[in-house]
Short mmCIF file of C-alpha atoms and ligand atoms in Angstrom, two decimals:
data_model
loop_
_atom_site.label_atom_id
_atom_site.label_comp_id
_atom_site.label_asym_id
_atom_site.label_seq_id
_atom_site.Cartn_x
_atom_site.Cartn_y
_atom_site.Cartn_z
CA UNK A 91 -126.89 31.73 -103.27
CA UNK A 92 -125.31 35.14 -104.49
CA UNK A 93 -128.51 36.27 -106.26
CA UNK A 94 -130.49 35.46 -103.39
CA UNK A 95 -128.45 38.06 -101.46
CA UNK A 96 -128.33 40.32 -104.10
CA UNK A 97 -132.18 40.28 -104.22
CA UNK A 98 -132.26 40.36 -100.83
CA UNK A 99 -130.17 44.39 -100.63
CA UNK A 100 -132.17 46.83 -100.77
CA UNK A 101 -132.58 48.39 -104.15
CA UNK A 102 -131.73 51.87 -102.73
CA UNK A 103 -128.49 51.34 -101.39
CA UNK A 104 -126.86 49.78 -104.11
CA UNK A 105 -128.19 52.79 -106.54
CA UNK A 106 -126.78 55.28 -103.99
CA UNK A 107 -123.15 53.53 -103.63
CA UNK A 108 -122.98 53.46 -107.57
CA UNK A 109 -123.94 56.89 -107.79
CA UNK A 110 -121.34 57.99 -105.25
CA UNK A 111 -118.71 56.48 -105.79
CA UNK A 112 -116.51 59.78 -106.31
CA UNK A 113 -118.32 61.48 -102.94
CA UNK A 114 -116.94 58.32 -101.40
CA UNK A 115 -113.27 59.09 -102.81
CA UNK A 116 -114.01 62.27 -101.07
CA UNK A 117 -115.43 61.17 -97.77
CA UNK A 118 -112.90 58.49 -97.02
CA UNK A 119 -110.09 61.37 -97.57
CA UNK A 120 -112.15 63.29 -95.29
CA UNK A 121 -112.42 60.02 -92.92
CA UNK A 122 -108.52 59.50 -93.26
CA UNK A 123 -108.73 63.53 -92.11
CA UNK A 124 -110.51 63.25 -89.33
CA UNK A 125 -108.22 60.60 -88.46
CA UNK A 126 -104.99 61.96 -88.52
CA UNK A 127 -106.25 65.05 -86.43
CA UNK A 128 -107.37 61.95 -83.53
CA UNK A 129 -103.64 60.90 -84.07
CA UNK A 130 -102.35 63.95 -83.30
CA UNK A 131 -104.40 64.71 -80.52
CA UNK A 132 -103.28 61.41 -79.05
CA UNK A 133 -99.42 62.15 -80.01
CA UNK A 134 -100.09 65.34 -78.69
CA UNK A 135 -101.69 64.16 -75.28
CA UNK A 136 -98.69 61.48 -75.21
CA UNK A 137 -96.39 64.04 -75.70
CA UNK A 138 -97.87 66.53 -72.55
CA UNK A 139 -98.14 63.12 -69.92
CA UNK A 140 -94.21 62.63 -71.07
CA UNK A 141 -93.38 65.70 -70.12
CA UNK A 142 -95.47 66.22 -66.99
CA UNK A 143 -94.05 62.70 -66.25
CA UNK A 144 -90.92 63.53 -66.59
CA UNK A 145 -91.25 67.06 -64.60
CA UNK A 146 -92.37 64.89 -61.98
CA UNK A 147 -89.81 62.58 -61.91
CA UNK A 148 -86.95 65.08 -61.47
CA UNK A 149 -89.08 66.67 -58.93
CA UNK A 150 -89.41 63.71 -56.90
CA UNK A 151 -85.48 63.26 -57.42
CA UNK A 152 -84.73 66.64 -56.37
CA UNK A 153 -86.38 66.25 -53.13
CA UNK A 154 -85.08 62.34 -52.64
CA UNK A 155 -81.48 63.85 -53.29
CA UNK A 156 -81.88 66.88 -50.60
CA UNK A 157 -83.24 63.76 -47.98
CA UNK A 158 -80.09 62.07 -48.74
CA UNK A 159 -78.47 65.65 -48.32
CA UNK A 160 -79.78 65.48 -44.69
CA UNK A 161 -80.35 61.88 -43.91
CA UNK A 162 -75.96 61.09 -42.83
CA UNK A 163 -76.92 64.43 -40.51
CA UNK A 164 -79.56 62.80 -38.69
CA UNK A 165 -78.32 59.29 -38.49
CA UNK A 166 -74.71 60.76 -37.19
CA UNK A 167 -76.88 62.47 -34.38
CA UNK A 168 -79.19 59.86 -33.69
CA UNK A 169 -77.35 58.67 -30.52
CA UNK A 170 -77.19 62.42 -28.85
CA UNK A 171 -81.23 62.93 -30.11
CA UNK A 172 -81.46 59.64 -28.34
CA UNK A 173 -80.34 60.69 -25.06
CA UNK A 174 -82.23 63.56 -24.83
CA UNK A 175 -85.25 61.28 -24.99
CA UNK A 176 -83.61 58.82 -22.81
CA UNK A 177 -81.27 60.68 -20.46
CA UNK A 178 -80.75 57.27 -18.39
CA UNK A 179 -79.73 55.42 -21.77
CA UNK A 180 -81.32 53.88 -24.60
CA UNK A 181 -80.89 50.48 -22.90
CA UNK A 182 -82.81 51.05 -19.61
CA UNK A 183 -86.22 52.80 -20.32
CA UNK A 184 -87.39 51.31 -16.99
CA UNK A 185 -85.21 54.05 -15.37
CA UNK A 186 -87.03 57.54 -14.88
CA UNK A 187 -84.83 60.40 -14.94
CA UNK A 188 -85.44 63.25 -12.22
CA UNK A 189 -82.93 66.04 -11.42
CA UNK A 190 -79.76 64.83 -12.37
CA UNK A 191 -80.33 60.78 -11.64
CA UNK A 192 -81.81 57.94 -12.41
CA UNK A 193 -85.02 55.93 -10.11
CA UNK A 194 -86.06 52.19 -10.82
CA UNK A 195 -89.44 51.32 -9.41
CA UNK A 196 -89.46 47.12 -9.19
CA UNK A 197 -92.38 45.31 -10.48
CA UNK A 198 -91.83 42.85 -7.96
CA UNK A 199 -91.96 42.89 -4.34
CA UNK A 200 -88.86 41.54 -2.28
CA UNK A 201 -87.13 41.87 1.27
CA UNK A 202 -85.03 44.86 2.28
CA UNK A 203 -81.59 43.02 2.05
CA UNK A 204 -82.79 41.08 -1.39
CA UNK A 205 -84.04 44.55 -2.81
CA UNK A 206 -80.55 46.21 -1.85
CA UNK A 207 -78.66 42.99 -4.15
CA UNK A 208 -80.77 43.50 -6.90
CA UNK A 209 -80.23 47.60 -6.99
CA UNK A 210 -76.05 47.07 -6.52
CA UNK A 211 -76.71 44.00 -9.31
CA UNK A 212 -77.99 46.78 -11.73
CA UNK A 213 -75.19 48.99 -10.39
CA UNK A 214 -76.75 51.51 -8.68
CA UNK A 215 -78.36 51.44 -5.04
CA UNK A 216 -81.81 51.70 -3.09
CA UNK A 217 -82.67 55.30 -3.11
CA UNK A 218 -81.87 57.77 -0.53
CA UNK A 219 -84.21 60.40 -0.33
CA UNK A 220 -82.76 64.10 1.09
CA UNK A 221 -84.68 66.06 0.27
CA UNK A 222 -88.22 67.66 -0.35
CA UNK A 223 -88.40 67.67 -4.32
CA UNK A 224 -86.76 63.95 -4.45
CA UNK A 225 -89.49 62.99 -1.68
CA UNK A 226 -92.03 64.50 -3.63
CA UNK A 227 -90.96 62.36 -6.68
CA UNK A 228 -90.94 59.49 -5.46
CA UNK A 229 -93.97 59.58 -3.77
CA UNK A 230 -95.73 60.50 -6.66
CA UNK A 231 -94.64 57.47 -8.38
CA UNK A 232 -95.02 54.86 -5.40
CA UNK A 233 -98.51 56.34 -4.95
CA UNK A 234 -99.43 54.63 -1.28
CA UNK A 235 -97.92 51.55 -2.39
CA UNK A 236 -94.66 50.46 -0.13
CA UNK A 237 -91.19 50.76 -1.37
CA UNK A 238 -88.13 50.25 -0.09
CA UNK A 239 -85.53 52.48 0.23
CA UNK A 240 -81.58 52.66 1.88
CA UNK A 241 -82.66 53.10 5.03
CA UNK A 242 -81.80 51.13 8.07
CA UNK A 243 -81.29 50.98 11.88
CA UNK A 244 -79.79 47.53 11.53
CA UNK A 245 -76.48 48.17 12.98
CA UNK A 246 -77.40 49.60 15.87
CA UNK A 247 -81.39 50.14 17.16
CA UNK A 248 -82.72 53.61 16.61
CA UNK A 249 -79.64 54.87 15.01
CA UNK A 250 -80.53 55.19 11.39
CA UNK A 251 -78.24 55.17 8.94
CA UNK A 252 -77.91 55.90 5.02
CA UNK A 253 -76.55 53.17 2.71
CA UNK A 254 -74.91 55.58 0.77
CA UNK A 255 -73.29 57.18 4.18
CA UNK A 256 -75.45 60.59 3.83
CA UNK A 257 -75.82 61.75 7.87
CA UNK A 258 -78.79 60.88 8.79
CA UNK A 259 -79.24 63.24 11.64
CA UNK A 260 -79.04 66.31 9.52
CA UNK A 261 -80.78 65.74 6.35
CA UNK A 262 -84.12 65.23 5.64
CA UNK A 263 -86.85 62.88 6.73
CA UNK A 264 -90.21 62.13 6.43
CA UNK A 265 -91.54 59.51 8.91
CA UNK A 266 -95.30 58.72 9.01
CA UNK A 267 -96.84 59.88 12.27
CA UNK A 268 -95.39 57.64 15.41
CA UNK A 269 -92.86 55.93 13.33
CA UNK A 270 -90.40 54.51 13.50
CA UNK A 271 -91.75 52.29 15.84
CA UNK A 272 -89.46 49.20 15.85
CA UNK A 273 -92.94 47.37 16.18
CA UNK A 274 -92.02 43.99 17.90
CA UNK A 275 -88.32 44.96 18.87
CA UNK A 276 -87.99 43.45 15.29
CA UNK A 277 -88.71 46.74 12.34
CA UNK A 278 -84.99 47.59 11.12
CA UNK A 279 -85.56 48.70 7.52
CA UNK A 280 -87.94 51.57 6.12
CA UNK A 281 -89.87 51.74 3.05
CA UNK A 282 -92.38 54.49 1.97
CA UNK A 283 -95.50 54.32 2.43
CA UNK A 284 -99.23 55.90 2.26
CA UNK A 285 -99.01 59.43 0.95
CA UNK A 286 -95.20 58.23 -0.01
CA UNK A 287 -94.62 58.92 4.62
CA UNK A 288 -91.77 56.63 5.94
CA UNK A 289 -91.88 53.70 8.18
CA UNK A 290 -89.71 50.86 9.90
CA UNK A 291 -90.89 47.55 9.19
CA UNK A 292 -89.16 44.20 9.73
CA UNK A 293 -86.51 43.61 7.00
CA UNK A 294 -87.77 40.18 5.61
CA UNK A 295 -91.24 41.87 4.53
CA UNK A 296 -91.61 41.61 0.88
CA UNK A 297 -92.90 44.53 -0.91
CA UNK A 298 -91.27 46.83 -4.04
CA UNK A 299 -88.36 49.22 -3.95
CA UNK A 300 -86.99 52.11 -5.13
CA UNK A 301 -82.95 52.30 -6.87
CA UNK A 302 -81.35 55.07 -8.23
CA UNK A 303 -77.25 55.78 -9.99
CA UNK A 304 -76.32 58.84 -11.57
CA UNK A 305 -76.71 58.99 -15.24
CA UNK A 306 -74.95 57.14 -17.42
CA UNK A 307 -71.53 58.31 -18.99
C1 NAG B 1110 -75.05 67.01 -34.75
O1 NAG B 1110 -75.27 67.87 -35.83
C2 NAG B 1110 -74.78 69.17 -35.67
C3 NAG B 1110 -75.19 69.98 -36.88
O2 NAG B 1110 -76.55 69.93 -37.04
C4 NAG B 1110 -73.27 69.14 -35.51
O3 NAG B 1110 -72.76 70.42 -35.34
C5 NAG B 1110 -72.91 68.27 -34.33
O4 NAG B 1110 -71.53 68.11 -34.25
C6 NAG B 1110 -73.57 66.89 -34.45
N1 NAG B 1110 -73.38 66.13 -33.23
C7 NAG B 1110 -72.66 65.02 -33.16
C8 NAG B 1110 -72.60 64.35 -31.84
O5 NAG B 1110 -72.07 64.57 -34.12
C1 NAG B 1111 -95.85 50.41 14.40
O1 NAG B 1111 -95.60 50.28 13.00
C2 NAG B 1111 -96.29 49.23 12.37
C3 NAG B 1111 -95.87 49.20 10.92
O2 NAG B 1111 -94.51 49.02 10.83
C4 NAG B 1111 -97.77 49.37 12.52
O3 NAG B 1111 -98.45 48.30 11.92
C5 NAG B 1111 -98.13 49.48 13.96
O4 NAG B 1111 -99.48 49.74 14.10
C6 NAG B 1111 -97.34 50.56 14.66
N1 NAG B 1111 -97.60 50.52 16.08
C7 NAG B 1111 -97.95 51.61 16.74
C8 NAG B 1111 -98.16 51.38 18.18
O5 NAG B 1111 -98.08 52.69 16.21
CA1 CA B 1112 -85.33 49.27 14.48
CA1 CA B 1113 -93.13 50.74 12.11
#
């Protein structure tokens, strides 16, 4: 078996490993060389990711320790940044703020009297509207859809009267054209209607409505 293998090398490279055998004391030193300067290349490059590693690191803990510098700010103002975005409280973002009060527009339609329960029950009242700028608000919200608001000739026929006692003779109003009408002997309450104009409509009629309280505090 071994002589057939040794027959079987080729005659040249045998003669050439004999012959230099001292060149090959030389070129594994030069192999071992070549192999330390690898090594320190690699310690080297080891040695740079460290540090950039490490620059990093106290980088990253410089800025995480100047968040934590400002983070007890922030969370210690987070209720007075929080009303600025919700004047009418954090609670209640179904309530629209507009010049110095609050304005709930229901989602669901409801008599006059029913409408009126549910405003006090969120403790505030249907809106009264005196004057141009609050008119104009609300109508832009309603937008030709009918809402009540605290208006009604209930207690006595055509004598219209505030729920929150506001005169009605002097302030403001904004009737549609030929209303109130007291249609049927039988329209007591107003709502708004198209292009936001008032009218008197019987008090059971079911349609949305309008409350508004002073902001919270
Ligand atoms: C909010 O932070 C400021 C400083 O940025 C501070 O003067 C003020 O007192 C803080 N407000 C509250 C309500 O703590
Ligand atoms: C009176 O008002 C009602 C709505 O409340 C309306 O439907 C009716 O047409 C009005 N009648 C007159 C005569 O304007
Ligand atoms: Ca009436
Ligand atoms: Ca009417």
């Amino acid at each position: 078996m071994e002589a057939l293998k040794t027959s079987r090398r080729p005659q040249g490279k045998v003669f050439t490993s004999l012959c230099f055998a001292f060149e090959d004391r030389n070129f594994f030193q030069q192999k071992l060389r070549s192999f330390l300067t690898v090594y320190l290349l690699l310690a080297l490059s080891f040695l740079l990711i460290i540090t950039l590693f490490a620059v990093s690191l106290s980088r990253v803990s410089a800025v995480s320790s100047k968040l934590n510098e400002v983070q007890p700010e922030r969370r210690h103002n987070f209720s007075s940044r929080d009303s600025l975005l919700f004047p009418c409280g954090p609670g209640s973002r179904e309530w629209e703020y507009f010049d110095g009060k609050c304005y709930y527009f229901s989602l669901a339609r409801t008599s006059w009297h029913k409408a009126k329960a549910h405003c006090e029950e969120m403790h505030s009242q249907l809106a009264v509207i005196n004057s141009y700028a609050k008119q104009n608000f609300v109508m832009f919200r309603t937008r030709n859809e009918r809402f009540w608001i605290g208006l009604t000739d209930e207690n006595s026929e055509g004598e219209w009267e505030w729920i929150d006692g506001t005169d009605y003779k002097t302030t403001f109003t904004f009737w549609k054209e030929g209303e109130p009408n007291n249609s049927g002997n039988n329209e007591d309450c107003a709502h708004v209607w198209v292009s936001g104009k008032w009218n008197d409509v019987y008090c059971t009629y079911e349609c949305y409505y309008v409350c508004e309280k002073p902001l919270p505090n």
